[in-house]
XYZ file of C-alpha atoms in Angstrom:
491
model
C 0.028 -0.045 0.012
C 2.881 2.308 0.918
C 4.339 2.268 -2.466
C 1.075 3.684 -3.939
C 1.849 6.985 -2.237
C 5.664 7.234 -2.920
C 6.743 10.055 -5.050
C 3.941 12.562 -4.145
C 4.598 16.025 -3.332
C 4.677 16.898 0.402
C 1.468 19.146 0.165
C -0.332 16.491 -1.679
C 0.653 13.672 0.739
C -0.347 15.926 3.796
C -3.690 16.776 2.287
C -4.296 13.173 1.579
C -3.540 11.955 5.067
C -5.660 14.748 6.449
C -8.537 14.038 4.002
C -8.273 10.217 5.025
C -8.372 11.197 8.731
C -11.571 13.177 8.091
C -13.378 10.343 6.423
C -12.264 7.946 9.268
C -13.292 10.435 11.707
C -16.801 10.698 9.993
C -17.029 6.959 10.345
C -15.874 6.769 13.861
C -18.501 9.403 14.764
C -21.052 7.504 12.596
C -20.296 4.476 14.785
C -21.125 6.289 18.166
C -23.805 8.353 16.613
C -25.808 5.605 14.891
C -24.717 2.402 16.754
C -26.587 3.637 19.640
C -29.684 2.850 17.645
C -28.527 -0.555 17.108
C -27.981 -1.369 20.671
C -30.712 0.960 22.338
C -33.312 -1.677 22.588
C -31.032 -4.556 23.706
C -29.557 -2.266 26.428
C -32.936 -0.704 27.506
C -34.613 -4.048 27.958
C -31.594 -5.332 29.969
C -31.030 -8.150 27.474
C -27.441 -7.611 27.561
C -25.125 -5.356 29.785
C -24.223 -2.128 28.137
C -20.402 -2.926 27.910
C -21.144 -6.285 26.197
C -23.851 -4.943 23.893
C -21.592 -2.242 22.473
C -18.531 -4.461 22.318
C -20.420 -7.033 20.193
C -22.186 -4.368 18.224
C -18.821 -2.956 17.313
C -17.652 -6.555 16.230
C -20.684 -7.167 14.046
C -20.299 -3.485 12.587
C -16.761 -4.436 11.717
C -17.939 -7.858 10.103
C -20.569 -5.993 8.080
C -18.243 -3.503 6.558
C -15.691 -6.230 5.714
C -18.349 -8.514 4.051
C -20.823 -5.892 2.673
C -19.188 -5.207 -0.692
C -19.297 -1.865 -2.460
C -22.632 -1.488 -4.002
C -23.913 1.011 -1.661
C -20.534 2.880 -1.726
C -20.787 3.585 -5.195
C -24.442 4.466 -5.137
C -23.431 7.328 -2.875
C -20.510 8.258 -5.167
C -22.929 8.348 -8.274
C -25.033 10.970 -6.433
C -22.529 13.352 -8.111
C -22.924 13.736 -11.626
C -20.605 11.910 -13.985
C -19.039 15.210 -15.130
C -17.884 16.052 -11.729
C -16.350 12.495 -11.149
C -14.339 12.433 -14.378
C -12.984 15.846 -13.823
C -9.866 14.566 -11.891
C -7.895 17.507 -10.276
C -6.159 17.399 -6.950
C -6.909 20.845 -5.768
C -10.662 20.199 -7.112
C -10.897 16.950 -5.099
C -9.502 18.456 -1.914
C -12.360 21.288 -1.773
C -14.985 18.632 -2.643
C -13.960 16.163 0.025
C -13.171 18.597 2.793
C -16.341 20.543 2.087
C -18.737 17.731 2.325
C -16.894 15.971 5.234
C -16.820 19.083 7.276
C -20.457 19.706 6.796
C -21.240 16.116 7.595
C -19.099 15.826 10.782
C -20.507 19.151 12.152
C -24.096 18.111 11.810
C -23.580 14.655 13.157
C -21.708 15.973 16.304
C -24.361 18.629 16.793
C -27.404 16.125 16.840
C -25.490 13.557 18.810
C -24.680 16.155 21.480
C -28.382 16.958 22.044
C -29.293 13.270 21.926
C -31.236 13.595 18.625
C -31.522 10.384 16.737
C -30.502 12.079 13.462
C -29.491 10.080 10.336
C -25.873 9.921 9.326
C -27.190 8.867 5.808
C -29.244 12.024 5.343
C -26.245 14.089 6.572
C -23.759 12.597 4.041
C -26.317 12.724 1.145
C -27.240 16.245 1.837
C -23.469 17.131 2.095
C -22.846 15.461 -1.369
C -25.838 17.062 -2.949
C -24.511 20.560 -1.673
C -21.231 19.957 -3.371
C -22.667 19.032 -6.694
C -25.117 22.201 -6.646
C -22.385 24.386 -5.729
C -20.016 23.040 -8.417
C -23.013 23.719 -10.965
C -23.328 27.357 -9.795
C -19.580 27.979 -9.924
C -19.127 26.571 -13.395
C -22.278 27.741 -14.995
C -23.781 24.222 -15.231
C -27.485 24.118 -15.217
C -28.597 22.924 -11.875
C -30.388 20.138 -13.404
C -26.957 18.761 -14.458
C -25.535 19.539 -11.144
C -26.439 16.391 -9.414
C -27.396 12.930 -10.614
C -31.079 13.507 -9.978
C -32.289 10.037 -10.904
C -29.801 8.589 -8.360
C -30.856 11.231 -5.824
C -34.634 10.251 -6.489
C -33.923 6.649 -5.946
C -32.019 7.153 -2.831
C -34.543 9.892 -1.488
C -37.303 7.337 -2.084
C -35.650 4.669 -0.105
C -34.745 7.089 2.795
C -38.411 8.319 2.665
C -40.310 5.247 2.441
C -38.170 2.958 4.609
C -39.239 4.657 7.851
C -42.863 4.627 6.740
C -42.532 0.795 6.101
C -40.605 0.372 9.417
C -43.427 2.038 11.269
C -46.132 -0.020 9.620
C -44.305 -3.528 9.674
C -43.116 -3.228 13.147
C -46.739 -2.404 14.263
C -48.018 -5.492 12.492
C -45.532 -7.779 13.907
C -46.455 -6.365 17.518
C -50.002 -7.078 16.717
C -49.152 -10.579 15.585
C -47.157 -11.405 18.743
C -50.157 -9.913 20.942
C -52.624 -12.104 19.053
C -50.202 -15.350 19.204
C -49.269 -14.760 22.899
C -51.542 -12.122 24.491
C -50.536 -13.078 28.089
C -46.897 -13.803 27.487
C -44.376 -12.119 29.817
C -42.778 -10.546 26.576
C -45.376 -7.759 26.655
C -44.069 -6.518 30.156
C -41.696 -3.512 30.320
C -38.342 -3.936 32.034
C -39.760 -1.883 34.959
C -42.902 -4.153 35.214
C -40.801 -7.230 35.051
C -38.699 -6.198 37.952
C -41.727 -5.196 40.095
C -43.979 -8.017 39.330
C -41.576 -10.840 38.763
C -38.729 -9.697 40.753
C -36.544 -10.359 37.635
C -33.952 -8.228 35.997
C -33.700 -9.540 32.500
C -36.214 -10.650 29.906
C -37.537 -14.216 29.649
C -34.868 -16.452 28.036
C -36.490 -16.684 24.542
C -37.254 -13.063 24.303
C -33.679 -12.287 25.528
C -32.256 -14.587 22.747
C -34.242 -12.848 19.975
C -33.426 -9.456 21.270
C -29.707 -10.123 21.347
C -29.748 -11.884 17.882
C -31.807 -9.175 16.293
C -29.525 -6.463 17.712
C -26.400 -8.210 16.335
C -28.106 -8.638 13.028
C -28.813 -4.949 13.088
C -25.201 -4.182 13.881
C -24.184 -6.435 11.008
C -26.541 -4.704 8.350
C -25.713 -1.282 9.771
C -22.085 -2.012 9.000
C -22.719 -3.246 5.431
C -24.928 -0.291 4.757
C -23.465 2.744 6.504
C -19.917 1.405 6.441
C -19.992 1.489 2.665
C -20.673 5.087 2.701
C -17.142 5.622 4.282
C -15.598 3.356 1.618
C -17.350 5.466 -1.105
C -15.860 8.717 0.531
C -12.387 7.193 0.654
C -12.557 6.270 -2.950
C -13.654 9.747 -3.733
C -10.565 11.049 -1.915
C -8.157 8.693 -3.340
C -9.355 9.384 -6.813
C -9.451 13.066 -6.506
C -6.208 13.562 -4.857
C -3.986 10.761 -6.386
C -5.877 9.679 -9.575
C -3.038 7.959 -11.160
C -3.065 5.237 -8.412
C -6.693 4.785 -7.869
C -8.830 5.832 -10.988
C -8.645 1.953 -11.952
C -8.045 -1.174 -9.882
C -4.396 -1.667 -10.607
C -4.950 -5.103 -9.038
C -7.245 -6.053 -11.933
C -6.487 -9.390 -13.461
C -5.919 -9.959 -17.230
C -9.337 -11.628 -17.317
C -11.081 -8.606 -15.848
C -9.378 -6.177 -18.164
C -10.214 -8.546 -21.129
C -13.914 -8.529 -19.817
C -14.011 -4.715 -19.816
C -12.611 -4.653 -23.402
C -15.058 -7.177 -24.573
C -17.996 -5.465 -22.843
C -16.914 -2.307 -24.724
C -16.983 -4.290 -28.035
C -20.226 -5.942 -27.310
C -21.648 -2.427 -26.384
C -20.771 -1.127 -29.827
C -22.589 -4.149 -31.412
C -25.497 -3.648 -29.121
C -25.991 -0.071 -30.459
C -25.482 -1.047 -34.045
C -28.212 -3.827 -33.587
C -30.474 -1.104 -32.205
C -29.460 1.666 -34.664
C -33.194 2.135 -35.865
C -34.125 2.991 -32.291
C -30.959 4.618 -30.996
C -29.212 5.939 -34.155
C -30.452 9.657 -33.741
C -29.840 9.632 -29.895
C -26.156 8.278 -30.404
C -25.631 10.062 -33.727
C -24.448 6.699 -34.970
C -22.290 6.924 -38.184
C -21.983 10.616 -37.986
C -18.816 12.420 -37.630
C -18.256 14.108 -34.250
C -15.190 15.947 -33.602
C -13.045 15.017 -30.572
C -13.410 12.068 -28.386
C -15.185 13.824 -25.517
C -16.490 17.437 -25.136
C -14.635 20.158 -23.376
C -14.851 20.559 -19.778
C -15.131 16.699 -19.163
C -18.837 16.708 -20.124
C -20.094 13.348 -21.395
C -22.177 13.543 -24.601
C -24.080 10.604 -25.918
C -23.505 11.623 -29.503
C -19.847 10.988 -28.988
C -20.382 7.390 -28.004
C -18.737 5.924 -31.278
C -15.421 8.130 -30.802
C -15.260 7.088 -27.258
C -15.646 3.373 -27.743
C -13.045 3.506 -30.464
C -10.707 5.485 -28.227
C -11.165 2.977 -25.424
C -10.575 0.040 -27.605
C -7.498 1.556 -28.998
C -5.928 2.481 -25.390
C -6.626 -1.042 -24.063
C -5.400 -2.965 -27.098
C -2.931 -5.467 -25.968
C -2.988 -4.289 -22.340
C -2.920 -7.210 -19.864
C -2.038 -5.183 -16.688
C -3.168 -1.599 -15.842
C 0.428 -0.857 -14.462
C 1.672 -1.046 -18.001
C -0.627 2.115 -18.774
C 0.950 5.581 -18.329
C -1.010 7.582 -15.605
C -2.627 9.943 -18.051
C -4.032 6.897 -20.045
C -5.433 5.406 -16.765
C -7.292 8.647 -16.147
C -8.629 8.488 -19.904
C -9.662 4.959 -19.626
C -11.843 5.627 -16.414
C -13.177 8.969 -18.261
C -14.295 6.637 -21.304
C -15.708 3.874 -19.004
C -17.799 6.381 -16.919
C -19.072 8.141 -20.008
C -19.990 4.959 -21.576
C -21.802 3.776 -18.489
C -23.534 7.212 -18.091
C -24.679 7.059 -21.645
C -25.926 3.273 -21.295
C -28.129 4.410 -18.340
C -29.689 7.090 -20.512
C -30.182 4.658 -23.333
C -31.877 2.010 -21.031
C -34.560 4.695 -20.190
C -35.453 5.518 -23.816
C -38.813 4.143 -25.304
C -38.623 1.256 -27.897
C -36.053 -0.986 -26.381
C -37.334 -4.474 -25.496
C -37.203 -5.568 -22.019
C -34.514 -8.428 -22.965
C -32.327 -5.809 -24.738
C -32.408 -3.408 -21.520
C -31.442 -6.566 -19.358
C -28.481 -7.142 -21.761
C -27.364 -3.552 -21.336
C -27.528 -3.761 -17.533
C -25.128 -6.703 -17.754
C -22.862 -4.834 -20.065
C -22.764 -2.034 -17.780
C -21.638 -4.260 -14.804
C -18.842 -5.398 -16.955
C -17.919 -2.070 -17.941
C -17.585 -0.774 -14.429
C -15.965 -3.943 -12.879
C -12.383 -2.157 -12.818
C -13.607 1.157 -11.641
C -15.965 0.450 -8.854
C -13.804 -1.321 -6.392
C -12.152 -0.613 -3.009
C -8.602 -1.822 -1.909
C -8.948 -4.129 1.086
C -7.047 -1.625 3.444
C -9.701 0.842 2.719
C -12.435 -1.444 3.647
C -10.499 -2.557 6.677
C -9.963 1.117 7.920
C -13.533 1.868 7.488
C -14.478 -1.209 9.422
C -12.230 -0.501 12.281
C -13.220 3.188 12.553
C -16.967 2.200 12.624
C -16.269 -0.674 15.002
C -14.221 1.456 17.506
C -16.765 4.355 17.267
C -19.523 1.870 18.164
C -17.982 1.370 21.540
C -18.297 4.945 22.467
C -21.136 7.645 23.067
C -24.091 5.239 23.020
C -25.822 6.563 26.166
C -27.478 9.747 24.722
C -29.401 8.029 22.294
C -30.481 4.816 24.172
C -32.993 6.719 26.601
C -34.417 8.565 23.779
C -35.280 5.301 21.806
C -36.436 3.166 25.057
C -38.593 5.823 26.941
C -39.002 9.041 25.159
C -40.624 8.120 21.812
C -43.584 6.355 23.554
C -45.480 7.682 26.640
C -44.753 4.285 28.325
C -41.620 2.304 28.441
C -41.029 -0.265 25.697
C -42.045 -3.756 26.263
C -39.877 -6.871 25.221
C -42.155 -7.620 22.541
C -41.914 -4.036 21.168
C -38.151 -4.218 21.023
C -38.163 -7.524 19.238
C -40.698 -6.184 16.712
C -38.690 -3.059 15.830
C -35.291 -4.626 15.816
C -36.364 -7.613 13.562
C -38.211 -5.179 11.220
C -35.220 -2.703 11.194
C -32.759 -5.608 10.464
C -34.738 -7.173 7.635
C -35.354 -3.696 5.943
C -31.953 -2.595 6.099
C -30.719 -5.975 4.751
C -33.109 -5.766 1.967
C -31.861 -2.490 1.060
C -28.207 -3.971 1.088
C -29.361 -6.257 -1.484
C -30.494 -3.419 -3.876
C -27.580 -1.305 -3.155
C -29.698 1.587 -1.606
C -28.547 3.516 1.326
C -31.106 3.888 4.118
C -30.998 5.415 7.600
C -30.673 2.990 10.515
C -31.785 5.753 12.689
C -34.952 6.471 11.164
C -35.881 2.866 10.220
C -35.512 1.759 13.937
C -37.061 4.767 15.611
C -40.077 4.682 13.366
C -40.355 0.975 14.051
C -40.332 1.874 17.668
C -43.084 4.509 17.146
C -45.077 1.818 15.023
C -44.958 -0.534 18.076
C -45.972 2.210 20.517
C -49.004 3.061 18.546
C -49.947 -0.710 17.978
C -49.514 -1.188 21.754
C -51.765 1.873 22.404
C -48.819 3.335 24.525
C -49.173 6.736 22.716
C -46.454 8.822 21.516
C -44.442 11.752 23.213
C -45.308 14.590 21.023
C -42.080 16.547 21.969
C -39.641 13.638 21.006
C -41.481 12.931 18.011
C -41.442 16.421 16.846
C -37.553 16.649 17.555
C -36.856 13.484 15.462
C -39.095 14.790 12.647
C -37.641 18.217 12.685
C -34.061 16.717 12.585
C -35.179 14.575 9.557
C -36.615 17.603 7.779
C -33.660 19.871 8.556
C -30.994 17.512 7.851
C -30.945 17.744 4.164
C -31.304 21.497 3.743
C -28.948 22.290 6.521
C -26.138 19.938 5.213
C -26.892 20.917 1.575
C -26.411 24.694 2.460
C -23.497 24.196 4.623
C -21.310 21.799 2.265
C -22.310 24.139 -0.634
C -20.995 27.145 1.257
C -17.857 25.443 2.122
C -17.237 24.197 -1.178
C -17.751 27.551 -2.865
C -15.365 29.109 -0.321
C -12.766 26.503 -0.971
C -13.143 26.886 -4.658
C -12.829 30.659 -4.556
C -9.762 30.249 -2.420
C -7.912 27.712 -4.758
C -8.944 29.817 -7.751
C -7.467 33.004 -6.225
């Protein structure tokens, strides 16, 4: 790993280390900010002692990051428009990364300090959107092109609907448990259990389910939220030391050939559908240059881009053999081809089978650009795992006692945790970032309603206020910081 950074100018190396520290600090804060939600129920119900719950939650968060892949990581990265991703420039990368991280860390720390279960996912996404919009304003790009709005809509939908679904599903699970075992001890609160049964802990089977669901939630939290840190580090590395990280230099000969074959098959795909796509892609027409000025992708320059990519990759079996500038060009070509393929897939006239083929070609195209070195995954896993072991107390009380007018029963805790773990795990399958905080707190609220415990208006309003304000606050903060940083670099 160390050899990747050899030969860098001192200021670039210092900037890189500082940026990596910022990202790992964000993940560390994310650990003690969000993981309180993962262990809140199991601690409140006394199913596990706090020190054990937090320790094992940290371990499972660590494992979740290690085993979670990079799908969610690049879903976050692709919130930025492709034009911003292919404009590789050290100063630009520094401004982008420090702006969005400073905004995200400031908001996370503020909400944690006041014990508000705010979402790190919302925070990060708002910060990224702010950078994209500010970049559009600075460079006279239409705001419609300043952010990958389709990806933003997809992620926004998952962030909006997952808490609603969590509320409903957790309520239904609790109703099912009350119907199945209406007189069970699982419907007691920890306080009732202590006073009536003179027992400190939940009944054995309830305790087992609470512990297992808490660890499952910690695992899926790591595999979802941890990937956001991985995506941030890849933005840092590509933006500051592009020559080493724009492509996976450890790609095998087979992976490179797979990328080259996908490019060739993509060309054949477009020719096969020329009657439908010919005008959109300007097939067979002469277009000057391989890419537009200012690194803007243009579907009408797809054919020259394919030709340039095939020419550059001809005879290449190891990316190390490519000069640094050629690696940057290859990534630029691949990202533009992928961006165009996404647009083509939305055009009317293509059969479903053809769209499925195009989706497979896109995956092959990006196999050597959407990656993360193992040391990056390990660093994020450690930061998130260690952060988990600190700072959990402030949010536990909010989740356990301040959402409903009565304390949480064991059945409510099980219902909320099982629902949250299942929904976040499902989001991981579809590479969609969701908010652990909002899924769990809405699940708890759903069980309070189903249990007829009532909701504490003040706490619910505070959580909703944080939910509503997080996006606009972080968008404004990161946009302002990016504008200031860009002006400072430009002066």
